[in-house]
Every structure is written in structure tokens, then in C-alpha cells.
Short mmCIF file of C-alpha atoms in Angstrom, two decimals:
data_model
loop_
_atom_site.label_atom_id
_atom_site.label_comp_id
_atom_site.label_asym_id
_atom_site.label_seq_id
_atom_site.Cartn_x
_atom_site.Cartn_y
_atom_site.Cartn_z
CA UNK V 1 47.80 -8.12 -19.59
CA UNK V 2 48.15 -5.06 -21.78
CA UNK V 3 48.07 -2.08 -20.22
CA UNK V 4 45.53 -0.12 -20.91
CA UNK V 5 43.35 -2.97 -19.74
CA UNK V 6 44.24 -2.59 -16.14
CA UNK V 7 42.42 -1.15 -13.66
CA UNK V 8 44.49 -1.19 -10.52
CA UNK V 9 44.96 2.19 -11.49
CA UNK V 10 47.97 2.15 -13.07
CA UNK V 11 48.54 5.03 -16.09
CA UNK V 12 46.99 3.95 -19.51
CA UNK V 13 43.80 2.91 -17.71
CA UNK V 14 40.90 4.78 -19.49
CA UNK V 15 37.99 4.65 -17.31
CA UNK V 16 34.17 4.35 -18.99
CA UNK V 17 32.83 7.58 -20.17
CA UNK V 18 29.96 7.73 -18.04
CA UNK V 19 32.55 7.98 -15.21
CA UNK V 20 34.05 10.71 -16.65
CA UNK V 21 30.66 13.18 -15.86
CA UNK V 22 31.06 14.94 -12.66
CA UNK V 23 27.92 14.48 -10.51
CA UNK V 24 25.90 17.58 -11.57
CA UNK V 25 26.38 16.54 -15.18
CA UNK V 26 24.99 13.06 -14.57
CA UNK V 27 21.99 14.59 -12.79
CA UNK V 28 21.76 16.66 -15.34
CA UNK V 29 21.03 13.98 -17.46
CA UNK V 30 19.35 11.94 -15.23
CA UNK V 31 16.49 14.48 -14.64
CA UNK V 32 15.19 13.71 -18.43
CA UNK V 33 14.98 10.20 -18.22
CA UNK V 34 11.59 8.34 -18.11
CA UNK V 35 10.65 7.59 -14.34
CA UNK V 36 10.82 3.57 -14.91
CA UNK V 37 14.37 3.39 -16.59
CA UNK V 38 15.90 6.54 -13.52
CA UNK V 39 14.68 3.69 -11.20
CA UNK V 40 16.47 0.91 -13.08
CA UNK V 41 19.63 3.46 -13.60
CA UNK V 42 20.42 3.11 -9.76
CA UNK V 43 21.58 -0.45 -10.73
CA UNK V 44 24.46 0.96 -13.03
CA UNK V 45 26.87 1.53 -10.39
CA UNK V 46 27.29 2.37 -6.63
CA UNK V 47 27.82 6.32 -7.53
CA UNK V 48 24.96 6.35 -10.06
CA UNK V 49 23.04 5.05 -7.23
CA UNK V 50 24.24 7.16 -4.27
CA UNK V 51 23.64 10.35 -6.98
CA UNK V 52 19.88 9.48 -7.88
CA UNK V 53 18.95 8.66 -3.88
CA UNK V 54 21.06 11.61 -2.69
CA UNK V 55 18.44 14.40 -0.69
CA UNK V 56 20.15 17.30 -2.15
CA UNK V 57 18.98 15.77 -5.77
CA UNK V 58 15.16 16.16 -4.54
CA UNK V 59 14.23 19.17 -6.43
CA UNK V 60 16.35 18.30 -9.22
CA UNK V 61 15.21 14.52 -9.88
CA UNK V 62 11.49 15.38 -8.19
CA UNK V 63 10.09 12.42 -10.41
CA UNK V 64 12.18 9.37 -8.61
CA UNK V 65 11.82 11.71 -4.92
CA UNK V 66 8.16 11.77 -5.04
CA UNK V 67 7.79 8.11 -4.83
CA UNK V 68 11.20 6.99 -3.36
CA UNK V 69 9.61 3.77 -3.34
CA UNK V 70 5.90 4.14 -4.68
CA UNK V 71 5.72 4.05 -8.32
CA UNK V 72 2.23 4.27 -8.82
CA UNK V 73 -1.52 2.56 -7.58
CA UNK V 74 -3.59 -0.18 -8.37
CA UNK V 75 -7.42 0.31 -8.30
CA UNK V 76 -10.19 -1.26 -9.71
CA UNK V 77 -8.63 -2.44 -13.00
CA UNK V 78 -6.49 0.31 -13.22
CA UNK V 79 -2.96 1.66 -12.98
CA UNK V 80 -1.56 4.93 -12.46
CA UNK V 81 1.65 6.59 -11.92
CA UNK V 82 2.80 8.41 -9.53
CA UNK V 83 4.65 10.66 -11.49
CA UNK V 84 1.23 11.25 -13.80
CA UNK V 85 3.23 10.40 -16.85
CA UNK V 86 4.75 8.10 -19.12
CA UNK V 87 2.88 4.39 -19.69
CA UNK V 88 1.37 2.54 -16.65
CA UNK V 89 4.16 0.88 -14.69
CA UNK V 90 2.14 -2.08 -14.75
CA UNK V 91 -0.10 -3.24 -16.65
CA UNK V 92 -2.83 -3.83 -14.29
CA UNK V 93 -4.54 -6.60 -16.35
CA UNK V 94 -1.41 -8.80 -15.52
CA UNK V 95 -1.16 -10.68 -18.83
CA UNK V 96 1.33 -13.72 -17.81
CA UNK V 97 -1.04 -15.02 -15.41
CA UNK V 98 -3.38 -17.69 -15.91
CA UNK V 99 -6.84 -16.92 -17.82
CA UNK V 100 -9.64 -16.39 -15.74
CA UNK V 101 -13.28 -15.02 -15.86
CA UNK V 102 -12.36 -12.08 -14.09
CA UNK V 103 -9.23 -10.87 -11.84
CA UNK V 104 -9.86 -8.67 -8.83
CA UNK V 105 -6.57 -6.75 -6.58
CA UNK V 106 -7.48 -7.07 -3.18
CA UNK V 107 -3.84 -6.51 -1.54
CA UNK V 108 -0.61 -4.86 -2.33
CA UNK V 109 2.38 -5.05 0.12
CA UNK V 110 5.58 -4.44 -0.26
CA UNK V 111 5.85 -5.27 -3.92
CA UNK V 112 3.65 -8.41 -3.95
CA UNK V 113 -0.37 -8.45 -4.91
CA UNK V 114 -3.11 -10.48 -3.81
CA UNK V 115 -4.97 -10.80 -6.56
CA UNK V 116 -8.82 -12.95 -6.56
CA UNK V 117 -9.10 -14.86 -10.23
CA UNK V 118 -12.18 -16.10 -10.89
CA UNK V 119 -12.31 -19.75 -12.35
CA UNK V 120 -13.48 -19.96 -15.95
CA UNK V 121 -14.70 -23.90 -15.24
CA UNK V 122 -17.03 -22.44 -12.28
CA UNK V 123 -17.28 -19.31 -12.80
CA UNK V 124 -19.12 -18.88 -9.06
CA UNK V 125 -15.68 -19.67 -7.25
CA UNK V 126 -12.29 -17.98 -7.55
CA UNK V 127 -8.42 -18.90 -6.54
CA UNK V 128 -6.18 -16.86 -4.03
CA UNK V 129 -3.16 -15.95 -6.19
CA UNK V 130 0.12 -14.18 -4.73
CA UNK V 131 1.78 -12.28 -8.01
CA UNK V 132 4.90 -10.55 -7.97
CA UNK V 133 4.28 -8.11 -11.16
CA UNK V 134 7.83 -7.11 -11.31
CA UNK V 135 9.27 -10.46 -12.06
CA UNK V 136 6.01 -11.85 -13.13
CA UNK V 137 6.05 -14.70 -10.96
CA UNK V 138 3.04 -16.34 -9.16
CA UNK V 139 1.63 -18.91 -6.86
CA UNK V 140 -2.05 -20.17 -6.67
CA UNK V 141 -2.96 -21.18 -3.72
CA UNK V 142 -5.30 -23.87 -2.40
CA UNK V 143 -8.53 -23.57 -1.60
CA UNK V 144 -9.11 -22.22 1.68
CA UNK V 145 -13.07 -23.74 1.87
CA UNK V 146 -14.63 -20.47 1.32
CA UNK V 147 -13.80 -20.20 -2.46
CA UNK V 148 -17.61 -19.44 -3.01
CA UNK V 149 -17.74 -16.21 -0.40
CA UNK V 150 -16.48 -13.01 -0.88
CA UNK V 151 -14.85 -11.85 1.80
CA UNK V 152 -12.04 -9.60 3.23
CA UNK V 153 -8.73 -11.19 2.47
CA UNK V 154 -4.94 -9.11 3.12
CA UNK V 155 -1.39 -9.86 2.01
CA UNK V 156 1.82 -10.23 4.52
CA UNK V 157 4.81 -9.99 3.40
CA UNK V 158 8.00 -8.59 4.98
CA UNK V 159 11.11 -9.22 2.54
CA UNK V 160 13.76 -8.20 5.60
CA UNK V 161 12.23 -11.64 7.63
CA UNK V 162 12.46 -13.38 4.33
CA UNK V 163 12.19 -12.83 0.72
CA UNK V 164 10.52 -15.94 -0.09
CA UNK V 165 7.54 -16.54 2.16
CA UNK V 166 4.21 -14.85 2.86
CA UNK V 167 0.90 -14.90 4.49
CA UNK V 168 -2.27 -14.82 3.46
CA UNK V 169 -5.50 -13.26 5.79
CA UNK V 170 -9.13 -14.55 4.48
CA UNK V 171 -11.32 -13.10 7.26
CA UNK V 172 -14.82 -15.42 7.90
CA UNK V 173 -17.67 -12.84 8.17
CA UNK V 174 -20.79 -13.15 9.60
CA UNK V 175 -23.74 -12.46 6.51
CA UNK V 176 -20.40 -12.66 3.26
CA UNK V 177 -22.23 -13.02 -0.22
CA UNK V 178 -21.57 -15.03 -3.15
CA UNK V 179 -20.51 -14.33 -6.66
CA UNK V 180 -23.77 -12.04 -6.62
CA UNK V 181 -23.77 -10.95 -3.31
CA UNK V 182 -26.56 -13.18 -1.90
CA UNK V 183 -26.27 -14.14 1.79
CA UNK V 184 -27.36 -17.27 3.94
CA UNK V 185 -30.90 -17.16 5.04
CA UNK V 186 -29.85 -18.12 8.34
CA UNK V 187 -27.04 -15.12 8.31
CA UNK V 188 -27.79 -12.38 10.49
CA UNK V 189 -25.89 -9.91 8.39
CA UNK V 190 -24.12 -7.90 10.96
CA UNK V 191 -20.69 -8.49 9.14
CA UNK V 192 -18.67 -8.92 12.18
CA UNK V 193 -15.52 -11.27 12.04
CA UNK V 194 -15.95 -14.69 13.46
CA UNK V 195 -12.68 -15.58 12.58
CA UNK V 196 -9.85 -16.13 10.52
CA UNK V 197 -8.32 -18.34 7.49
CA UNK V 198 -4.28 -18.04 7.42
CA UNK V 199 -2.34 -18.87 4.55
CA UNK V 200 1.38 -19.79 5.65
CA UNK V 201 3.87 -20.55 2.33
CA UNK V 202 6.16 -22.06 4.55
CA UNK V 203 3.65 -24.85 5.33
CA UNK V 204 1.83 -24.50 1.93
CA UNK V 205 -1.71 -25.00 4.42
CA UNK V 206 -3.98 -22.75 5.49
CA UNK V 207 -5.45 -22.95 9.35
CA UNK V 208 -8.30 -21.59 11.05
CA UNK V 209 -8.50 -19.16 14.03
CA UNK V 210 -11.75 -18.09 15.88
CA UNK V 211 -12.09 -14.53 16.97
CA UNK V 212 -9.61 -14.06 19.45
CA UNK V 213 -10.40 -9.99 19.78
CA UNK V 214 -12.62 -9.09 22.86
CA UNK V 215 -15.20 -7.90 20.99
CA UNK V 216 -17.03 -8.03 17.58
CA UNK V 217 -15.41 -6.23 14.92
CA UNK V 218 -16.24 -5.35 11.55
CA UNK V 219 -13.89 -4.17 8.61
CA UNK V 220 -14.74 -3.21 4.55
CA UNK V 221 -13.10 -4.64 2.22
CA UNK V 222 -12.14 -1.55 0.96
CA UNK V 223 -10.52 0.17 3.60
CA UNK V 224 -6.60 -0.28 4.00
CA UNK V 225 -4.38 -2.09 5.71
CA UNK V 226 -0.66 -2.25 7.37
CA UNK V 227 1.62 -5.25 7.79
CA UNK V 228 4.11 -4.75 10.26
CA UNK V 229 6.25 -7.09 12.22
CA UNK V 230 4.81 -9.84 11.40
CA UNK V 231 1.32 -8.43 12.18
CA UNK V 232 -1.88 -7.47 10.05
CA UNK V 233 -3.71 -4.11 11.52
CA UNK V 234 -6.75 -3.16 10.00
CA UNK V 235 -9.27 0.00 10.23
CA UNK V 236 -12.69 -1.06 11.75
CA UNK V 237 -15.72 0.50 12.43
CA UNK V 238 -15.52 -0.07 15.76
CA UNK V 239 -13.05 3.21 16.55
CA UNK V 240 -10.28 0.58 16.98
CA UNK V 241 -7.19 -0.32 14.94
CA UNK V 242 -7.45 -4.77 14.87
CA UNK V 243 -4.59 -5.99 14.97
CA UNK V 244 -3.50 -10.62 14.64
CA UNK V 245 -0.48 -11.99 14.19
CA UNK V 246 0.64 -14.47 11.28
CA UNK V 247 0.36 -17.50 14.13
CA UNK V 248 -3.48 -16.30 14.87
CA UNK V 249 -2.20 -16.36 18.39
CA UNK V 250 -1.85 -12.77 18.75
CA UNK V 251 -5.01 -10.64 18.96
CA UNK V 252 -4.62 -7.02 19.84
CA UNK V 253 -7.13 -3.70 19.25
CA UNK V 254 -5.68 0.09 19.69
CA UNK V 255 -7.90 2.50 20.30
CA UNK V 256 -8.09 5.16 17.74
CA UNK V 257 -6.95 8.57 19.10
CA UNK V 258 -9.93 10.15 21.20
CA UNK V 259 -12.19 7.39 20.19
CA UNK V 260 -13.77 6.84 23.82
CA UNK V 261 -15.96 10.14 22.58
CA UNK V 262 -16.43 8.60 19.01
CA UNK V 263 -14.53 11.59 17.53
CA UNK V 264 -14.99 9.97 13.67
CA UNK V 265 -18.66 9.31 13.66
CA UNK V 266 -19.89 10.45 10.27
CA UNK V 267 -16.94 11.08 9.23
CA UNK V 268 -15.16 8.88 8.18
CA UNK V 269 -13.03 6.10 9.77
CA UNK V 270 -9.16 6.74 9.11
CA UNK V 271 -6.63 5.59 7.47
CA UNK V 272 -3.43 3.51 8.90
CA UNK V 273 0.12 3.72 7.16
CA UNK V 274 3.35 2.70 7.91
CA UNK V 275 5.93 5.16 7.91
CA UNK V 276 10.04 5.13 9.19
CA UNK V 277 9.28 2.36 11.47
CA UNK V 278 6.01 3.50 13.35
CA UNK V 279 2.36 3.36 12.62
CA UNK V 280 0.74 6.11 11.31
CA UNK V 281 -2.97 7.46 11.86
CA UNK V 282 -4.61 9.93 9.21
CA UNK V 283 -8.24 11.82 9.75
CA UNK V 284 -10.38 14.78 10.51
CA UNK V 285 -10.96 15.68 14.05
CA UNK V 286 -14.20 15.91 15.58
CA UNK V 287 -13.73 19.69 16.70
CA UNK V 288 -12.15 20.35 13.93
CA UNK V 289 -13.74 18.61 10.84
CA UNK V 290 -12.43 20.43 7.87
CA UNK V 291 -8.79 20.03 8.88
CA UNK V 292 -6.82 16.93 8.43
CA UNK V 293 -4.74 15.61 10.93
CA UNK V 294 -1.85 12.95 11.64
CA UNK V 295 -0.88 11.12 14.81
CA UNK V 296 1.59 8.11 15.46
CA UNK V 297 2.31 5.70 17.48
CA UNK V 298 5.92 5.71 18.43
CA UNK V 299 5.82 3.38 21.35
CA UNK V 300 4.17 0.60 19.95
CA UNK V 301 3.84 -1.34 22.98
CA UNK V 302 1.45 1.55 24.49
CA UNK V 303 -1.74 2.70 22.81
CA UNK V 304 -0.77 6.34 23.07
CA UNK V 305 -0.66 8.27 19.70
CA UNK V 306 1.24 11.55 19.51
CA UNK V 307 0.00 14.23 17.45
CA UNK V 308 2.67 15.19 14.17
CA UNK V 309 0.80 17.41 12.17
CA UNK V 310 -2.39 19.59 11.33
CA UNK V 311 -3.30 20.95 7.62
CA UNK V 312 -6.43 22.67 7.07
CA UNK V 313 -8.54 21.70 4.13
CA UNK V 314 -8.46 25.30 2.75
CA UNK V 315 -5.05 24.86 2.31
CA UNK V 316 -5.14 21.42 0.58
CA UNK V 317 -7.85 21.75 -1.62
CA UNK V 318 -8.18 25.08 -1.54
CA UNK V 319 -12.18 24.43 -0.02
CA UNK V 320 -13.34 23.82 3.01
CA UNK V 321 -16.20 21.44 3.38
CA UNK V 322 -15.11 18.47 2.10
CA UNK V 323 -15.55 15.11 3.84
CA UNK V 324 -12.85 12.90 4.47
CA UNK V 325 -13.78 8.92 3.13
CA UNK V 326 -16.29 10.41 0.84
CA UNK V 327 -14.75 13.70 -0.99
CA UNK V 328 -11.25 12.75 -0.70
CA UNK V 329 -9.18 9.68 0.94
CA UNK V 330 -5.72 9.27 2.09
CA UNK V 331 -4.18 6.49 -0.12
CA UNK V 332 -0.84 6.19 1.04
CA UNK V 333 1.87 7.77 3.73
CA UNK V 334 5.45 7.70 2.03
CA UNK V 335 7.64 5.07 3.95
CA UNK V 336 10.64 6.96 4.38
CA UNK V 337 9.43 10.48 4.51
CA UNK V 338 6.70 13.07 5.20
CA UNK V 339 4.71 12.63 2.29
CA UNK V 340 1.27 11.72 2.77
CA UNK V 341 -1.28 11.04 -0.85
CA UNK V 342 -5.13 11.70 -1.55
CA UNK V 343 -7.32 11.30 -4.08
CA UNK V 344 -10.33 13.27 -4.98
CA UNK V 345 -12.59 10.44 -6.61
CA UNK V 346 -15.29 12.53 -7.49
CA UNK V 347 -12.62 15.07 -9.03
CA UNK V 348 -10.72 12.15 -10.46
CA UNK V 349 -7.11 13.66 -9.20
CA UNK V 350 -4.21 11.99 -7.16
CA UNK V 351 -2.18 14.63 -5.08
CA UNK V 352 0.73 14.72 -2.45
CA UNK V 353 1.35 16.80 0.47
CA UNK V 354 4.77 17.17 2.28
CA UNK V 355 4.06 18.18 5.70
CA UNK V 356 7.42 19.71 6.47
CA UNK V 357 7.32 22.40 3.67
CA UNK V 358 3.47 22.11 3.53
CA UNK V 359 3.64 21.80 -0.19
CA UNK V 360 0.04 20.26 -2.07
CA UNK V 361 1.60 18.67 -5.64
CA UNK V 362 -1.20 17.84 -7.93
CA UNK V 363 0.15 14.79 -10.11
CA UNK V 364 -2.42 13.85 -12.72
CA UNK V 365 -5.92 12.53 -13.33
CA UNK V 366 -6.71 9.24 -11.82
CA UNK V 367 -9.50 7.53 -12.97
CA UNK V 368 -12.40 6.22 -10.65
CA UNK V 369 -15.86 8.61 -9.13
CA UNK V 370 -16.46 6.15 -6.53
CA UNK V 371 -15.47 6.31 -2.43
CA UNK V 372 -15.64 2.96 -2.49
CA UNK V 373 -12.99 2.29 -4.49
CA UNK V 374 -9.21 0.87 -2.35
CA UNK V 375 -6.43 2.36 -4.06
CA UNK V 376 -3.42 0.52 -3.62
CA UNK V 377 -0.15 1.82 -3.42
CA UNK V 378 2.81 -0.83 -5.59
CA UNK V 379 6.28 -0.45 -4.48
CA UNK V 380 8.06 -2.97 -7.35
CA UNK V 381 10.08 -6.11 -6.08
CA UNK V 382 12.98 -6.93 -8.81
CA UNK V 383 14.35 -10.04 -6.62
CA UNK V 384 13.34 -13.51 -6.99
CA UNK V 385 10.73 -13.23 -4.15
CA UNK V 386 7.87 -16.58 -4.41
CA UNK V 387 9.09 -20.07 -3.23
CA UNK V 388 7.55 -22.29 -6.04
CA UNK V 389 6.33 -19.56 -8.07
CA UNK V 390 5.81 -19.73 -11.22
#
């Protein structure tokens, strides 16, 4: 071997050139490249990685700190970044998968979708499909006998317990509508949950759970929701977090904090997130409506929440009487820091606030006038994650 083509360091060795730049140079750099290739740069090398996900970098590569791991939201058909710039991320029509009549994203977590395509033989029923946008793979799945009702369906996916399998939650509600919303006449159209359809990859089957909570409960399909160790929580308008296990033997409800007094009424029901390990809890308080306010629950085993942080609306939005749910919603917590993000659908604008420095960043525009819209957040997958996907 010549040489200059060793690299046990012996002298002739000339190292790349890029590993000649010290690290503020390579920041330097760094800081004016397009937010989707600074993600794909931490795959260069161990120090190009350790440099772009170092904290003392935050203010000087704010674009990739922002969204450590969010790079943007899904909602109705639309994508936007969280950076506000550059070319969606996605493209939210997801081209590679199979034609349908129409494609609706019900679920995002932890870079897969859950995505309702709508079958161009009949066009009155529709197909489950789990899609992976990053890799553009996907798996249909089969029908779960309610391919004709539109009803609240979730994702579950946890790539630490495996990066292959999944679950899928198709709630059964009492008084769900067709294709064009029309009910049962014998339906009496409370919406609570009578049970449960779950999707398990590893079987390929889907099985059926009745109610197992000790009460009825009723959730919106557009409200989020948080899977967490191996466990689907959901917001309900019953002043509980719902909470069933990927078995459908585990049924749990957490009361929201101060909901014996109904604190939320009129208000607005919450959002859940998951943040550093723990379950997070985001709304107004009844005494004090026009601030926001954030508890979690650090002992998950109890149903205490501690309170983490206050923030007037004055402050955010530089207003004061603004409803939460209606003027503005909380769309995502960051999962590694204190970073919490709203929308203003009627303003059409996606912001962040940090609660440690108390800093409001307003990103862009985002499209959408409507409360009703769930915004999703997308945190991209690059591994091979979908047994039998296609």
C-alpha cells in the first residue's frame, strides 16, 4: 500500500478537506444550507453529526434546533414546514401510493402516517393504509368490517420496541356516518365508544375489544393523540385522558388536572403531548382563561399532574381574549425540549414558544381557517421500518 493511502496515521496521509474545517467554520457553512439536506448532513460523519446536534449550535443553526425532530405538519391536504421555508418536506399528496378517489391523514407517529384511501371501484368504502413517506413504503391493510363508517382511527408505533411492527386503533362509535355522513336510524347518536378494532402487523389480523373504560367516553376525530409505551391516550370530552393498550386488555382514564370542578367547560378540551419521557397536558385554566398553562405527569403510575409553566396570552399573541380550541390550538410539544407549537387558524400562522427563555417565534403562514382542522406533527423515518411493505 502506497503511502499516502494510509490512514493509520502515519505521515503522507492527507485527510478529506472537509476535515480540515475547524468546527466554527463547518457551522459556518452549515447555517446556509437548506433545512432538508442540514438534516441529511448529520449522516456525513460522526463529527458533522455531533457539530449540527451540539446545544451551543442552537442560535447559530436555529433552522435544524427548532424542530430537532419535527420537520413540518400534515393537515388537511397540506404540508408545511417548520422552518416556513424552502419546498414542502413532503409532498402531502403522497404520489407512490396507490390511486384512489380520495386520501385522507388521520395519524402521524413517530415518522409513520395513517392515511384513509378511498377505493375508486366503491367509492363509498376506503382501505387503512400505514405509509412511511420517507422511504415511501406502505402496507394496506385488511378490512377491519367497518370499511363503510367513518370513524376515529390512531397509529402506534414505537421504533425502540421494534422498527418493523405497528398497531392500528379503529374506535366503533355509537351514531358513525357513512361516506356522507348519514347515520343508522336505529343509532342514538351520542358518539360514545362501544369499543375497539386493533390492527396488530405482527399477526396481520385485526380483533375486537368492547369498552373496557368505566364509563362512556367520547373523542373527535380531530383532536390529538399520544402513543406511549405501548399505549394509545386520547383527549375526551369527558375531562379525562382514555387511555388502552395494544392487547385491548388495558383500559385506563386520568383525570384531567382539576377536572372534578370541570375547569375546561367552554373552553376547550386540551391537548396531550409527549415530551422527554412524560406526558404532557396543555390548556387554559378556569380562573385564569386568557393564560395558557402546562402540567405533566411525571409519575405515571399516579394521576397527579405537576404544574411546569404559565404564559399569559398577552404575551403570546400579544391579545388577550382569545379562546383556546377555537382561536388558537396547541399542535405539538417538542420531544426533547421546551418547545411547545400553535396555530392561529383563523390568522393562518404556525408559531413556537420556548418556555425557558419565554421566546414566541412566528414561522410562516400555514394554510387552513378552520378549528376543526388536526394538524399533525411528521418526524421523518429514513430506516426500513414496514414488514411487507411495499
Amino acid at each position: 500500500m502506497a503511502e499516502g493511502d494510509s490512514r493509520d496515521g502515519r505521515r503522507g496521509w492527507i485527510p478529506p478537506p472537509a476535515e480540515k474545517l475547524t468546527d466554527d467554520l463547518l457551522v459556518e457553512i452549515l447555517w446556509r444550507v437548506p433545512y432538508k439536506s442540514l438534516c441529511r448532513s448529520k449522516c456525513v460523519s460522526r463529527r458533522w453529526r455531533r457539530v449540527i446536534s451540539h446545544p451551543d449550535h442552537r442560535h447559530l443553526l436555529p433552522r435544524y434546533h427548532l424542530g430537532d425532530a419535527i420537520v413540518g405538519f400534515f393537515y388537511s391536504d397540506t404540508f408545511t414546514n417548520v422552518t416556513g421555508e424552502g419546498r414542502p418536506f413532503v409532498d402531502p399528496s403522497l404520489p407512490f401510493l396507490p390511486k384512489c378517489e380520495f386520501l385522507n391523514v388521520l395519524d402521524s407517529c413517530n415518522g409513520l402516517l395513517l392515511c384513509r384511501c378511498w377505493r375508486l371501484a366503491d367509492p363509498r368504502r376506503f382501505d387503512y393504509l400505514v405509509v412511511n413517506p420517507a422511504t415511501e413504503q406502505w402496507v394496506i391493510l385488511p378490512d377491519s368490517g367497518w370499511s363503510d363508517k367513518v370513524q376515529t382511527a390512531r397509529l402506534g408505533f414505537d421504533p425502540v420496541v421494534s422498527s418493523s411492527h405497528f398497531h392500528v386503533f379503529e374506535f366503533v362509535e355509537d351514531g358513525a356516518g357513512d361516506a356522507d355522513g348519514n347515520v343508522d336510524d336505529d343509532d342514538d347518536f351520542d358518539g360514545h365508544v362501544k369499543g375497539v378494532e386493533i390492527y396488530s402487523s405482527v399477526t396481520g389480523e385485526w380483533s375486537h375489544k368492547d369498552n373496557g373504560w368505566d364509563w362512556e367516553i367520547r373523542i373527535r376525530d380531530e383532536w390529538n393523540s399520544v402513543f406511549f409505551d405501548g399505549v394509545l391516550h386520547l383527549i375526551t370530552l369527558e375531562y379525562v385522558v382514555a387511555a388502552v393498550d395494544v392487547e385491548g386488555n388495558a383500559w385506563r382514564t386520568i383525570p384531567m388536572p382539576q377536572s372534578l370542578v370541570e375547569p375546561f367547560d367552554g373552553i376547550g378540551e386540551g391537548f396531550i403531548g409527549l415530551s422527554q419521557g412524560s406526558l404532557y397536558f396543555v390548556n387554559t385554566d378556569h380562573d385564569e382563561p386568557y393564560k395558557v398553562s402546562v402540567w405533566v405527569l411525571e409519575d405515571y403510575s399516579s394521576e397527579q399532574w405537576i404544574w411546569k409553566h404559565t404564559v399569559s396570552h398577552l404575551h403570546l399573541f400579544r391579545t388577550k381574549r382569545l379562546l383556546f380550541g377555537h382561536d388558537y390550538k396547541v399542535v405539538s410539544i417538542h420531544p426533547e425540549g421546551n418547545i411547545i407549537f400553535l396555530v392561529l387558524p383563523h390568522s393562518k400562522i404556525l408559531m413556537s414558544y420556548e418556555m425557558e427563555s419565554r421566546e414566541v417565534c412566528f414561522i410562516c403562514g400555514i394554510g387552513g381557517s378552520s378549528d376543526w382542522l388536526l394538524y399533525l406533527p411528521y418526524v421523518p423515518l429514513y430506516s426500513e421500518s414496514l414488514a411487507d411493505g411495499h
